[in-house]
């Protein structure tokens, strides 16, 4: 220890410079004093009692967690394989079902062709849905206008698609419309009548129809925008998505 003290004294002397040796401060430095300083600096830092208690508490908590985990593993290992809970299966996306329903605007979705119930005559007829036509139309032959009790009426044979099953009707005449044929220059004056129309379970309303000979068409009834407006949208990729309603 004295050797190290001598070394330190020499080192301090080199720092202060030989020109100032021995100064009053240097003369007061003794070997015993240097040894005391070395002992103070070489001693390890002392931890307080509170730090030691915190470390013990932390170790105790970690030990309790490990014991709890080990106990859970032992219990799980003792259970039969059939009782070990399995992870829940990942949710699978269900495909959208195509059905007669309503869209986001609460409008009924109808197909390009549908069954409609007309009153009169109180029968189902097949209809083509056409958004390009403003007014609905129905196939009729032998159209005759007449008056009854001072009011305008019209009689006609309703074409059902089968000539043997045509239905003779007499109904009030609502008005007449002028229709210009696309392939001719002449104008056709057609009567307009009103039928009570029901399509599926959600659409039921009176609708105007023009009377015209549609015997060369595939469907005796054409539903135009006057029927569809504000209540239905058309899915041209589907047909007869609404069954015939049991209620009439």
XYZ file of N, CA and C in Angstrom:
744
model
N 0.825 -1.203 0.000
C 0.000 0.000 0.000
C 0.869 1.268 0.000
N 1.965 1.220 0.744
C 2.842 2.388 0.788
C 3.453 2.640 -0.577
N 3.659 1.565 -1.335
C 4.238 1.742 -2.674
C 3.283 2.542 -3.544
N 2.020 2.188 -3.453
C 1.034 2.902 -4.259
C 0.913 4.353 -3.815
N 1.037 4.587 -2.525
C 0.958 5.952 -2.017
C 2.090 6.793 -2.557
N 3.258 6.203 -2.631
C 4.419 6.933 -3.153
C 4.194 7.279 -4.603
N 3.610 6.316 -5.339
C 3.366 6.541 -6.770
C 2.413 7.703 -6.957
N 1.370 7.768 -6.146
C 0.385 8.849 -6.254
C 1.029 10.187 -5.934
N 1.892 10.206 -4.925
C 2.570 11.450 -4.566
C 3.403 11.942 -5.721
N 4.090 10.988 -6.377
C 4.916 11.370 -7.530
C 4.047 11.911 -8.637
N 2.858 11.272 -8.856
C 1.960 11.706 -9.916
C 1.428 13.110 -9.661
N 1.059 13.410 -8.392
C 0.592 14.736 -8.046
C 1.686 15.775 -8.228
N 2.904 15.359 -7.940
C 4.019 16.285 -8.077
C 4.238 16.670 -9.520
N 4.078 15.646 -10.431
C 4.260 15.917 -11.861
C 3.180 16.847 -12.384
N 1.975 16.816 -11.798
C 0.895 17.665 -12.264
C 1.115 19.115 -11.857
N 1.596 19.344 -10.698
C 1.756 20.712 -10.205
C 3.007 21.397 -10.747
N 3.968 20.572 -11.207
C 5.182 21.188 -11.751
C 6.287 21.295 -10.716
N 7.491 21.061 -11.165
C 8.640 21.051 -10.241
C 8.977 22.441 -9.729
N 8.594 23.465 -10.477
C 8.970 24.812 -10.071
C 8.315 25.214 -8.772
N 7.173 24.610 -8.446
C 6.446 24.985 -7.242
C 6.682 23.997 -6.106
N 7.552 23.056 -6.265
C 7.818 22.066 -5.202
C 8.954 22.549 -4.327
N 8.820 22.368 -3.004
C 7.637 21.921 -2.245
C 6.837 23.102 -1.786
N 5.588 23.146 -2.086
C 4.712 24.203 -1.601
C 4.162 23.830 -0.238
N 3.470 24.787 0.366
C 2.890 24.517 1.689
C 1.846 23.408 1.608
N 1.077 23.391 0.510
C 0.046 22.355 0.356
C 0.679 20.990 0.198
N 1.814 20.921 -0.551
C 2.484 19.629 -0.743
C 3.121 19.143 0.534
N 3.606 20.050 1.319
C 4.265 19.641 2.559
C 3.264 19.006 3.518
N 1.985 19.367 3.408
C 0.984 18.794 4.305
C 0.552 17.391 3.895
N 0.899 16.931 2.661
C 0.538 15.594 2.187
C 1.468 14.586 2.821
N 0.897 13.596 3.491
C 1.675 12.538 4.108
C 1.241 11.211 3.551
N 2.016 10.183 3.784
C 1.672 8.850 3.295
C 0.415 8.341 3.965
N 0.251 8.649 5.253
C -0.949 8.173 5.940
C -2.200 8.804 5.353
N -2.114 10.111 5.019
C -3.276 10.776 4.436
C -3.641 10.196 3.082
N -2.613 9.872 2.277
C -2.863 9.279 0.958
C -3.516 7.920 1.106
N -3.092 7.123 2.067
C -3.678 5.811 2.281
C -5.157 5.926 2.664
N -5.490 6.921 3.459
C -6.894 7.109 3.853
C -7.747 7.440 2.646
N -7.216 8.302 1.769
C -7.965 8.649 0.548
C -8.167 7.438 -0.344
N -7.141 6.617 -0.487
C -7.261 5.420 -1.310
C -8.306 4.468 -0.750
N -8.322 4.275 0.558
C -9.315 3.379 1.158
C -10.733 3.882 0.924
N -10.917 5.233 0.970
C -12.263 5.786 0.754
C -12.741 5.571 -0.671
N -11.835 5.777 -1.645
C -12.236 5.639 -3.049
C -12.341 4.195 -3.491
N -11.655 3.281 -2.863
C -11.672 1.866 -3.275
C -12.811 1.089 -2.652
N -13.488 1.627 -1.662
C -14.603 0.917 -1.043
C -15.803 0.893 -1.997
N -16.528 -0.241 -2.126
C -17.726 -0.311 -2.993
C -18.851 0.556 -2.440
N -19.673 1.040 -3.387
C -20.829 1.864 -2.974
C -21.801 1.050 -2.154
N -22.311 1.649 -1.113
C -23.225 0.970 -0.208
C -24.672 1.206 -0.659
N -25.413 0.151 -0.742
C -26.833 0.250 -1.106
C -27.657 0.491 0.142
N -28.683 1.269 -0.028
C -29.552 1.566 1.099
C -30.462 0.379 1.381
N -31.033 0.363 2.562
C -31.926 -0.736 2.943
C -33.190 -0.752 2.082
N -33.671 0.441 1.677
C -34.901 0.485 0.879
C -34.691 -0.128 -0.500
N -33.500 0.117 -1.123
C -33.211 -0.490 -2.429
C -33.171 -2.002 -2.325
N -32.586 -2.492 -1.266
C -32.497 -3.938 -1.079
C -33.883 -4.555 -0.884
N -34.738 -3.863 -0.168
C -36.101 -4.375 0.037
C -36.881 -4.400 -1.282
N -36.706 -3.389 -2.133
C -37.397 -3.361 -3.424
C -36.959 -4.520 -4.313
N -35.664 -4.804 -4.301
C -35.165 -5.923 -5.099
C -35.741 -7.240 -4.616
N -35.803 -7.420 -3.292
C -36.379 -8.656 -2.751
C -37.854 -8.797 -3.130
N -38.610 -7.704 -3.064
C -40.031 -7.754 -3.415
C -40.230 -8.092 -4.896
N -39.398 -7.519 -5.770
C -39.502 -7.807 -7.199
C -39.203 -9.270 -7.496
N -38.159 -9.784 -6.853
C -37.829 -11.200 -7.048
C -38.950 -12.105 -6.546
N -39.578 -11.738 -5.462
C -40.671 -12.534 -4.911
C -41.863 -12.570 -5.865
N -42.185 -11.410 -6.448
C -43.292 -11.359 -7.394
C -43.010 -12.192 -8.645
N -41.789 -12.115 -9.165
C -41.431 -12.924 -10.331
C -41.530 -14.413 -10.024
N -41.108 -14.791 -8.818
C -41.184 -16.194 -8.428
C -42.632 -16.668 -8.345
N -43.543 -15.809 -7.841
C -44.965 -16.172 -7.761
C -45.571 -16.347 -9.156
N -45.194 -15.492 -10.109
C -45.704 -15.632 -11.470
C -45.244 -16.943 -12.104
N -43.971 -17.271 -11.894
C -43.444 -18.525 -12.442
C -44.153 -19.734 -11.836
N -44.398 -19.700 -10.535
C -45.099 -20.812 -9.890
C -46.523 -20.954 -10.425
N -47.236 -19.824 -10.651
C -48.593 -19.877 -11.188
C -48.596 -20.452 -12.599
N -47.645 -20.031 -13.430
C -47.558 -20.543 -14.795
C -47.236 -22.031 -14.810
N -46.323 -22.450 -13.960
C -45.987 -23.877 -13.895
C -47.184 -24.707 -13.450
N -47.972 -24.176 -12.499
C -49.162 -24.893 -12.033
C -50.189 -25.036 -13.160
N -50.367 -23.983 -13.966
C -51.319 -24.054 -15.076
C -50.873 -25.055 -16.118
N -49.566 -25.103 -16.384
C -49.051 -26.066 -17.365
C -49.267 -27.489 -16.882
N -49.046 -27.735 -15.577
C -49.258 -29.083 -15.024
C -50.717 -29.509 -15.137
N -51.650 -28.593 -14.849
C -53.074 -28.918 -14.946
C -53.471 -29.219 -16.378
N -52.957 -28.442 -17.338
C -53.279 -28.666 -18.735
C -52.712 -29.983 -19.227
N -51.527 -30.354 -18.758
C -50.908 -31.608 -19.189
C -51.660 -32.817 -18.668
N -52.363 -32.690 -17.540
C -53.101 -33.804 -16.965
C -54.470 -34.031 -17.603
N -54.955 -33.071 -18.393
C -56.287 -33.190 -19.006
C -56.211 -34.043 -20.255
N -57.279 -34.810 -20.561
C -57.299 -35.578 -21.807
C -57.234 -34.643 -23.007
N -56.778 -35.179 -24.134
C -56.627 -34.360 -25.338
C -57.971 -33.829 -25.809
N -59.036 -34.637 -25.623
C -60.365 -34.225 -26.095
C -60.907 -33.025 -25.341
N -60.375 -32.790 -24.117
C -60.867 -31.687 -23.312
C -60.017 -30.423 -23.447
N -58.929 -30.518 -24.167
C -58.087 -29.340 -24.340
C -58.787 -28.372 -25.286
N -59.028 -27.149 -24.867
C -59.741 -26.203 -25.733
C -58.955 -25.913 -26.996
N -59.685 -25.906 -28.098
C -59.071 -25.597 -29.386
C -59.342 -24.148 -29.750
N -58.445 -23.554 -30.518
C -58.680 -22.157 -30.922
C -59.916 -22.039 -31.789
N -60.622 -20.940 -31.622
C -61.843 -20.731 -32.399
C -61.499 -20.589 -33.874
N -62.295 -21.214 -34.762
C -62.015 -21.100 -36.200
C -62.165 -19.668 -36.681
N -61.380 -19.322 -37.671
C -61.447 -17.971 -38.232
C -62.777 -17.775 -38.930
N -63.396 -16.608 -38.781
C -64.684 -16.364 -39.444
C -64.540 -16.401 -40.946
N -65.524 -16.989 -41.610
C -65.521 -17.093 -43.052
C -66.606 -16.203 -43.625
N -66.274 -15.580 -44.746
C -67.236 -14.705 -45.410
C -68.302 -15.538 -46.098
N -69.562 -15.234 -45.822
C -70.659 -15.934 -46.446
C -71.008 -15.275 -47.770
N -71.202 -16.065 -48.837
C -71.574 -15.468 -50.121
C -72.943 -14.818 -50.042
N -73.081 -13.750 -50.771
C -74.361 -13.039 -50.799
C -75.412 -13.885 -51.500
N -76.600 -13.976 -50.912
C -77.684 -14.753 -51.481
C -78.510 -13.874 -52.389
N -78.744 -14.351 -53.601
C -79.574 -13.635 -54.540
C -81.030 -13.979 -54.263
N -81.790 -13.002 -53.877
C -83.191 -13.231 -53.589
C -83.973 -11.951 -53.806
N -85.269 -12.107 -53.882
C -86.133 -10.938 -54.067
C -86.158 -10.149 -52.771
N -85.574 -9.001 -52.789
C -85.481 -8.202 -51.571
C -85.471 -6.741 -51.957
N -85.042 -5.900 -51.029
C -84.973 -4.474 -51.307
C -83.533 -4.028 -51.293
N -83.227 -2.954 -52.029
C -81.874 -2.447 -52.077
C -81.685 -1.395 -51.004
N -80.537 -0.668 -51.081
C -80.196 0.300 -50.040
C -81.208 1.435 -49.947
N -81.924 1.733 -51.021
C -82.914 2.802 -51.019
C -84.315 2.302 -50.703
N -84.436 1.083 -50.197
C -85.719 0.478 -49.844
C -86.627 0.319 -51.057
N -86.025 0.072 -52.208
C -86.796 -0.203 -53.418
C -86.791 -1.701 -53.700
N -87.892 -2.198 -54.212
C -88.017 -3.618 -54.497
C -87.226 -3.949 -55.754
N -86.460 -5.030 -55.713
C -85.698 -5.490 -56.872
C -86.566 -6.456 -57.666
N -86.734 -6.180 -58.949
C -87.521 -7.046 -59.831
C -86.640 -7.509 -60.974
N -87.026 -8.662 -61.561
C -86.272 -9.211 -62.672
C -86.708 -8.617 -64.003
N -86.032 -9.062 -65.077
C -86.372 -8.560 -66.411
C -87.752 -9.036 -66.853
N -88.213 -10.159 -66.323
C -89.571 -10.655 -66.560
C -90.156 -11.094 -65.230
N -91.450 -10.856 -65.052
C -92.107 -11.197 -63.795
C -93.567 -11.592 -64.063
N -94.141 -12.296 -63.082
C -95.579 -12.570 -63.092
C -96.292 -11.405 -62.411
N -97.363 -10.921 -63.037
C -98.166 -9.852 -62.439
C -99.617 -10.306 -62.379
N -100.277 -9.906 -61.302
C -101.684 -10.218 -61.135
C -102.493 -8.968 -61.484
N -103.390 -9.072 -62.478
C -104.184 -7.940 -62.945
C -105.635 -8.092 -62.523
N -106.182 -6.973 -62.043
C -107.601 -6.946 -61.686
C -108.216 -5.659 -62.227
N -109.258 -5.773 -63.117
C -109.653 -7.014 -63.779
C -108.569 -7.482 -64.745
N -108.605 -8.736 -65.140
C -109.663 -9.756 -65.013
C -109.474 -10.689 -63.829
N -108.472 -10.428 -62.942
C -108.223 -11.330 -61.816
C -107.419 -12.538 -62.222
N -106.351 -12.314 -63.026
C -105.517 -13.415 -63.493
C -104.059 -12.986 -63.518
N -103.204 -14.008 -63.507
C -101.780 -13.763 -63.648
C -101.406 -13.765 -65.120
N -100.549 -12.821 -65.490
C -99.996 -12.753 -66.833
C -98.498 -12.502 -66.730
N -97.759 -13.021 -67.698
C -96.321 -12.768 -67.724
C -96.066 -11.384 -68.297
N -95.103 -10.694 -67.717
C -94.824 -9.313 -68.112
C -93.330 -9.118 -68.311
N -92.992 -8.319 -69.319
C -91.610 -7.888 -69.518
C -91.441 -6.506 -68.892
N -90.391 -6.364 -68.121
C -90.114 -5.093 -67.449
C -89.191 -4.271 -68.346
N -89.636 -3.095 -68.721
C -88.892 -2.261 -69.674
C -88.756 -0.846 -69.115
N -87.546 -0.499 -68.694
C -87.317 0.850 -68.169
C -87.237 1.884 -69.280
N -87.161 1.440 -70.525
C -87.117 2.383 -71.628
C -88.479 2.905 -72.047
N -89.543 2.272 -71.563
C -90.905 2.702 -71.893
C -91.471 3.507 -70.736
N -92.075 4.625 -71.035
C -92.660 5.465 -69.996
C -93.952 4.858 -69.463
N -94.856 4.458 -70.382
C -96.173 3.945 -69.996
C -96.214 2.440 -70.199
N -96.887 1.764 -69.306
C -97.088 0.328 -69.453
C -98.126 0.073 -70.542
N -98.076 -1.110 -71.113
C -99.036 -1.461 -72.162
C -99.432 -2.924 -72.014
N -100.583 -3.272 -72.613
C -101.113 -4.630 -72.534
C -101.701 -4.996 -73.885
N -101.585 -6.257 -74.214
C -102.037 -6.716 -75.530
C -103.560 -6.849 -75.556
N -104.181 -6.210 -76.556
C -105.647 -6.229 -76.687
C -106.014 -6.221 -78.167
N -107.123 -6.893 -78.473
C -107.660 -6.918 -79.837
C -109.134 -6.536 -79.808
N -109.644 -6.205 -80.983
C -111.073 -5.840 -81.119
C -111.438 -4.692 -80.178
N -110.669 -3.637 -80.237
C -110.869 -2.483 -79.347
C -112.003 -1.612 -79.885
N -112.989 -1.323 -79.024
C -114.138 -0.502 -79.410
C -114.419 0.493 -78.290
N -114.480 1.780 -78.635
C -114.843 2.816 -77.669
C -116.348 3.026 -77.703
N -116.944 3.289 -76.523
C -118.373 3.541 -76.464
C -118.680 4.361 -75.216
N -119.938 4.768 -75.104
C -120.387 5.540 -73.948
C -121.364 4.720 -73.123
N -121.267 4.929 -71.808
C -122.182 4.263 -70.879
C -122.505 5.255 -69.768
N -123.771 5.579 -69.639
C -124.221 6.546 -68.631
C -123.484 7.865 -68.763
N -123.266 8.275 -69.987
C -122.616 9.547 -70.243
C -121.112 9.549 -70.023
N -120.528 8.405 -69.785
C -119.086 8.313 -69.567
C -118.453 7.444 -70.650
N -117.188 7.691 -70.879
C -116.470 6.972 -71.925
C -115.979 5.615 -71.416
N -116.238 4.609 -72.197
C -115.808 3.259 -71.879
C -115.097 2.678 -73.104
N -114.480 1.510 -72.894
C -113.831 0.804 -73.994
C -113.986 -0.700 -73.754
N -114.277 -1.420 -74.819
C -114.350 -2.882 -74.754
C -113.220 -3.454 -75.597
N -112.710 -4.609 -75.202
C -111.598 -5.229 -75.935
C -111.455 -6.673 -75.470
N -110.715 -7.433 -76.250
C -110.369 -8.808 -75.903
C -108.933 -8.828 -75.384
N -108.786 -9.147 -74.119
C -107.460 -9.169 -73.490
C -106.697 -10.403 -73.960
N -105.542 -10.174 -74.540
C -104.701 -11.258 -75.052
C -103.898 -11.859 -73.902
N -104.131 -13.122 -73.615
C -103.431 -13.819 -72.533
C -102.238 -14.622 -73.023
N -101.975 -14.552 -74.332
C -100.904 -15.366 -74.904
C -101.425 -16.620 -75.549
N -102.676 -16.901 -75.350
C -103.330 -18.059 -75.955
C -104.666 -17.581 -76.526
N -104.810 -17.654 -77.855
C -106.002 -17.099 -78.519
C -107.284 -17.729 -78.007
N -107.225 -18.971 -77.577
C -108.432 -19.643 -77.077
C -108.823 -19.167 -75.685
N -107.921 -18.474 -75.010
C -108.192 -18.035 -73.639
C -108.294 -16.518 -73.526
N -108.510 -15.826 -74.645
C -108.679 -14.374 -74.573
C -109.881 -14.028 -73.695
N -109.775 -12.910 -72.980
C -110.817 -12.505 -72.037
C -111.428 -11.193 -72.523
N -112.737 -11.183 -72.648
C -113.425 -9.961 -73.079
C -113.674 -9.080 -71.855
N -113.284 -7.800 -71.985
C -113.423 -6.858 -70.872
C -114.066 -5.572 -71.355
N -114.791 -4.941 -70.444
C -115.327 -3.594 -70.656
C -114.973 -2.765 -69.421
N -114.162 -1.723 -69.625
C -113.659 -0.918 -68.503
C -113.760 0.557 -68.875
N -113.764 1.440 -67.869
C -113.805 2.884 -68.155
C -112.560 3.309 -68.931
N -112.741 4.251 -69.838
C -111.641 4.809 -70.611
C -111.080 6.021 -69.869
N -109.824 5.964 -69.524
C -109.195 7.070 -68.803
C -108.892 8.234 -69.741
N -108.260 7.950 -70.844
C -107.885 8.976 -71.804
C -107.369 8.284 -73.060
N -106.952 9.091 -74.022
C -106.328 8.592 -75.243
C -104.947 9.217 -75.385
N -104.029 8.460 -75.967
C -102.683 8.973 -76.217
C -102.347 8.774 -77.683
N -101.517 9.654 -78.198
C -101.052 9.557 -79.575
C -99.666 8.934 -79.590
N -99.513 7.840 -80.315
C -98.252 7.116 -80.395
C -97.771 7.148 -81.834
N -96.570 7.692 -82.055
C -95.982 7.697 -83.387
C -95.116 6.455 -83.555
N -95.431 5.644 -84.546
C -94.689 4.423 -84.804
C -93.288 4.757 -85.322
N -92.320 3.992 -84.874
C -90.934 4.262 -85.265
C -90.709 4.006 -86.748
N -91.425 3.027 -87.328
C -91.190 2.660 -88.722
C -92.214 3.257 -89.676
N -93.177 4.029 -89.145
C -94.202 4.640 -89.993
C -94.333 6.115 -89.642
N -94.908 6.852 -90.583
C -95.113 8.274 -90.358
C -96.463 8.580 -89.720
N -97.377 7.599 -89.721
C -98.704 7.867 -89.175
C -98.691 7.779 -87.652
N -99.711 8.362 -87.038
C -99.842 8.411 -85.584
C -100.993 7.520 -85.165
N -100.745 6.717 -84.136
C -101.763 5.784 -83.643
C -102.395 6.369 -82.378
N -103.709 6.400 -82.355
C -104.438 6.912 -81.194
C -104.885 5.711 -80.357
N -104.288 5.605 -79.167
C -104.525 4.420 -78.352
C -105.282 4.796 -77.077
N -106.209 3.928 -76.668
C -106.916 4.159 -75.398
C -106.044 3.772 -74.204
N -106.292 4.439 -73.082
C -105.573 4.164 -71.835
C -106.589 3.752 -70.785
N -106.319 2.609 -70.128
C -107.189 2.101 -69.069
C -106.346 1.851 -67.821
N -107.032 1.610 -66.713
C -106.338 1.391 -65.441
C -106.629 -0.023 -64.950
N -105.545 -0.732 -64.589
C -105.655 -2.043 -63.951
C -105.002 -1.971 -62.574
N -105.557 -2.751 -61.658
C -104.928 -2.916 -60.354
C -103.861 -4.000 -60.500
N -102.598 -3.643 -60.260
C -101.470 -4.546 -60.524
C -100.818 -4.944 -59.204
N -100.521 -6.251 -59.104
C -99.784 -6.757 -57.952
C -98.621 -7.604 -58.450
N -97.418 -7.271 -57.965
C -96.201 -8.009 -58.317
C -95.552 -8.486 -57.027
N -95.521 -9.787 -56.840
C -94.965 -10.335 -55.607
C -95.799 -9.935 -54.403
N -95.127 -9.778 -53.265
C -95.828 -9.434 -52.023
C -95.670 -7.967 -51.643
N -94.828 -7.217 -52.379
C -94.507 -5.862 -51.937
C -95.029 -4.766 -52.852
N -95.308 -5.085 -54.105
C -95.762 -4.073 -55.055
C -97.230 -4.293 -55.384
N -98.036 -3.285 -55.101
C -99.471 -3.381 -55.352
C -99.995 -1.958 -55.547
N -100.356 -1.624 -56.794
C -100.798 -0.268 -57.067
C -101.579 -0.219 -58.380
N -102.494 0.733 -58.512
C -103.190 0.930 -59.789
C -102.228 1.523 -60.809
N -102.328 1.045 -62.052
C -101.379 1.452 -63.083
C -102.108 1.652 -64.400
N -101.715 2.692 -65.138
C -102.285 2.941 -66.448
C -101.618 2.059 -67.503
N -102.453 1.540 -68.436
C -101.973 0.725 -69.544
C -102.557 1.259 -70.844
N -101.720 1.330 -71.854
C -102.243 1.580 -73.193
C -102.631 0.256 -73.822
N -103.710 0.260 -74.587
C -104.176 -0.950 -75.256
C -103.589 -0.996 -76.661
N -102.933 -2.096 -76.998
C -102.317 -2.264 -78.312
C -102.186 -3.752 -78.604
N -102.154 -4.088 -79.866
C -102.006 -5.481 -80.276
C -100.536 -5.891 -80.123
N -100.278 -6.711 -79.113
C -98.927 -7.209 -78.853
C -98.841 -8.705 -79.121
N -99.694 -9.222 -79.995
C -99.736 -10.663 -80.237
C -98.432 -11.189 -80.834
N -97.675 -10.313 -81.475
C -96.399 -10.745 -82.035
C -95.270 -10.656 -81.006
N -95.567 -10.134 -79.838
C -94.562 -10.028 -78.784
C -94.542 -11.293 -77.937
N -93.431 -11.487 -77.215
C -93.288 -12.694 -76.371
C -94.133 -12.620 -75.114
N -94.424 -11.409 -74.642
C -95.171 -11.246 -73.398
C -96.351 -10.322 -73.639
N -97.523 -10.659 -73.109
C -98.705 -9.827 -73.346
C -98.687 -8.512 -72.574
N -97.858 -8.416 -71.522
C -97.834 -7.217 -70.678
C -96.428 -6.629 -70.688
N -96.365 -5.316 -70.787
C -95.111 -4.590 -70.657
C -95.250 -3.590 -69.520
N -94.346 -3.667 -68.543
C -94.340 -2.744 -67.408
C -93.309 -1.659 -67.657
N -93.754 -0.408 -67.701
C -92.862 0.712 -67.949
C -92.487 1.458 -66.692
N -91.870 2.613 -66.901
C -91.380 3.409 -65.766
C -92.510 3.938 -64.899
N -93.686 4.098 -65.453
C -94.799 4.605 -64.654
C -95.137 3.658 -63.499
N -94.876 2.384 -63.683
C -95.113 1.415 -62.613
C -93.903 1.306 -61.679
N -92.703 1.421 -62.231
C -91.480 1.181 -61.465
C -91.002 2.399 -60.692
N -91.392 3.591 -61.112
C -90.830 4.823 -60.577
C -90.981 4.913 -59.061
N -89.849 5.147 -58.409
C -89.772 5.394 -56.960
C -90.080 4.171 -56.105
N -90.401 3.018 -56.700
C -90.741 1.855 -55.875
C -89.914 0.626 -56.215
N -89.272 0.568 -57.382
C -88.582 -0.653 -57.794
C -87.371 -0.331 -58.650
N -86.413 -1.255 -58.629
C -85.258 -1.227 -59.526
C -85.192 -2.565 -60.227
N -84.586 -2.589 -61.422
C -84.598 -3.782 -62.264
C -83.222 -4.426 -62.279
N -83.188 -5.734 -62.030
C -81.982 -6.539 -62.204
C -82.181 -7.353 -63.477
N -81.581 -6.897 -64.582
C -81.833 -7.522 -65.882
C -81.246 -8.919 -65.965
N -80.407 -9.308 -65.020
C -79.814 -10.640 -65.039
C -80.692 -11.711 -64.421
N -81.870 -11.346 -63.913
C -82.747 -12.322 -63.268
C -84.129 -12.303 -63.899
N -84.847 -13.411 -63.747
C -86.207 -13.540 -64.264
C -87.082 -14.242 -63.229
N -88.299 -13.748 -63.093
C -89.321 -14.365 -62.226
C -88.763 -14.614 -60.819
N -88.169 -13.613 -60.229
C -87.629 -13.765 -58.878
C -88.727 -13.588 -57.826
N -89.870 -13.070 -58.210
C -91.001 -12.959 -57.296
C -92.021 -14.046 -57.632
N -92.345 -14.901 -56.660
C -93.355 -15.933 -56.926
C -94.747 -15.319 -57.035
N -95.650 -16.102 -57.578
C -97.044 -15.663 -57.632
C -97.573 -15.552 -56.215
N -98.101 -14.405 -55.885
C -98.618 -14.177 -54.539
C -99.874 -14.999 -54.319
N -100.040 -15.519 -53.099
C -101.254 -16.274 -52.760
C -102.412 -15.341 -52.457
N -102.107 -14.109 -52.129
C -103.168 -13.150 -51.821
C -103.596 -12.439 -53.086
N -104.860 -12.290 -53.257
C -105.404 -11.634 -54.458
C -106.352 -10.524 -54.050
